[in-house]
Amino acid sequence: MPSARPFVVIAEFRVKPGSLDAFLALAHDDARASVADEPGCRAFDVAVSESDPLTVLFYEVYDDRAAFDAHLATPHLARFRAGFPALIEAERPVRFLARTS
């Protein structure tokens, strides 16, 4: 078991009207591949706001910062990065946290 606290990444996007299905397809591809193919990825949840269904949040948990850095070099993230800019209105700054439990 790693001695460092799990590394949490929160990304949030405002999706263009009419683009939610395409955005979620890209997001789910990235999330599924991250959990399946990256030993350091513990969880990758994609959530849609109940009050604003065009706001999508990613909650990602990695063993440590190095595991997240490895995620940045994956083909599935490259696919997401290539496709998502045309589908969003805004991207909030990514937040990094250390999980305490």
Coordinates of C-alpha atoms in Angstrom, one line a residue:
M1 CA 0.0 0.0 0.0
P2 CA 1.4 3.4 -0.9
S3 CA 2.5 5.6 2.0
A4 CA 1.4 8.8 0.4
R5 CA -2.2 10.0 0.6
P6 CA -4.3 9.3 -2.5
F7 CA -4.1 12.1 -5.0
V8 CA -7.4 13.6 -6.1
V9 CA -8.1 15.5 -9.3
I10 CA -11.3 17.4 -9.9
A11 CA -12.0 18.8 -13.4
E12 CA -15.2 20.7 -14.3
F13 CA -16.6 21.6 -17.7
R14 CA -19.5 23.6 -19.0
V15 CA -20.7 21.7 -22.1
K16 CA -22.3 23.4 -25.1
P17 CA -26.0 22.8 -25.6
G18 CA -26.5 19.9 -27.9
S19 CA -23.0 18.5 -27.2
L20 CA -23.6 16.6 -23.9
D21 CA -23.8 13.1 -25.4
A22 CA -20.6 13.5 -27.5
F23 CA -18.8 15.0 -24.5
L24 CA -19.9 12.2 -22.2
A25 CA -18.8 9.6 -24.8
L26 CA -15.3 11.0 -24.7
A27 CA -15.3 11.4 -21.0
H28 CA -16.5 7.8 -20.4
D29 CA -13.9 6.5 -22.8
D30 CA -11.2 8.3 -20.8
A31 CA -12.6 7.2 -17.4
R32 CA -13.1 3.5 -18.4
A33 CA -9.6 3.2 -19.8
S34 CA -8.0 5.0 -16.9
V35 CA -9.5 2.6 -14.4
A36 CA -8.9 -0.5 -16.6
D37 CA -5.4 0.3 -17.9
E38 CA -3.7 2.4 -15.3
P39 CA -2.6 0.5 -12.1
G40 CA -2.3 3.8 -10.2
C41 CA -5.9 5.0 -11.0
R42 CA -8.2 4.0 -8.2
A43 CA -11.3 5.8 -9.4
F44 CA -12.6 8.0 -12.2
D45 CA -16.1 9.2 -11.9
V46 CA -18.0 11.4 -14.4
A47 CA -20.9 13.2 -12.9
V48 CA -23.5 15.6 -14.3
S49 CA -25.0 18.4 -12.1
E50 CA -28.6 17.9 -11.2
S51 CA -29.2 21.6 -11.2
D52 CA -27.3 22.3 -14.4
P53 CA -27.1 19.2 -16.7
L54 CA -24.6 20.9 -18.9
T55 CA -22.0 21.0 -16.1
V56 CA -19.9 17.9 -15.9
L57 CA -17.4 17.1 -13.1
F58 CA -14.7 14.5 -13.1
Y59 CA -13.6 13.1 -9.7
E60 CA -10.4 11.1 -10.2
V61 CA -8.3 9.3 -7.5
Y62 CA -4.7 8.2 -8.1
D63 CA -2.3 6.5 -5.8
D64 CA 0.0 9.6 -5.9
R65 CA 1.1 12.4 -8.1
A66 CA 3.3 10.1 -10.2
A67 CA 0.3 8.0 -11.1
F68 CA -1.5 11.1 -12.3
D69 CA 1.5 12.2 -14.2
A70 CA 1.5 8.8 -15.9
H71 CA -2.2 9.4 -16.8
L72 CA -1.2 12.6 -18.6
A73 CA 0.8 10.5 -21.2
T74 CA -2.0 7.9 -22.0
P75 CA -3.6 7.5 -25.4
H76 CA -7.1 7.7 -23.9
L77 CA -6.4 11.1 -22.4
A78 CA -4.9 12.2 -25.8
R79 CA -8.3 11.2 -27.4
F80 CA -10.2 13.2 -24.8
R81 CA -7.9 16.3 -25.2
A82 CA -8.3 16.2 -29.0
G83 CA -12.1 16.0 -28.9
F84 CA -13.4 18.0 -26.0
P85 CA -12.5 21.6 -26.8
A86 CA -15.1 21.8 -29.6
L87 CA -17.8 20.5 -27.2
I88 CA -17.4 22.9 -24.2
E89 CA -18.2 26.5 -23.4
A90 CA -15.8 26.7 -20.4
E91 CA -13.4 24.6 -18.4
R92 CA -12.8 25.5 -14.7
P93 CA -9.3 25.3 -13.3
V94 CA -8.4 21.8 -12.3
R95 CA -8.2 21.3 -8.6
F96 CA -5.7 18.9 -6.9
L97 CA -6.3 17.5 -3.4
A98 CA -5.0 14.9 -1.0
R99 CA -7.7 12.5 0.1
T100 CA -7.8 12.1 3.9
S101 CA -10.0 8.9 4.1

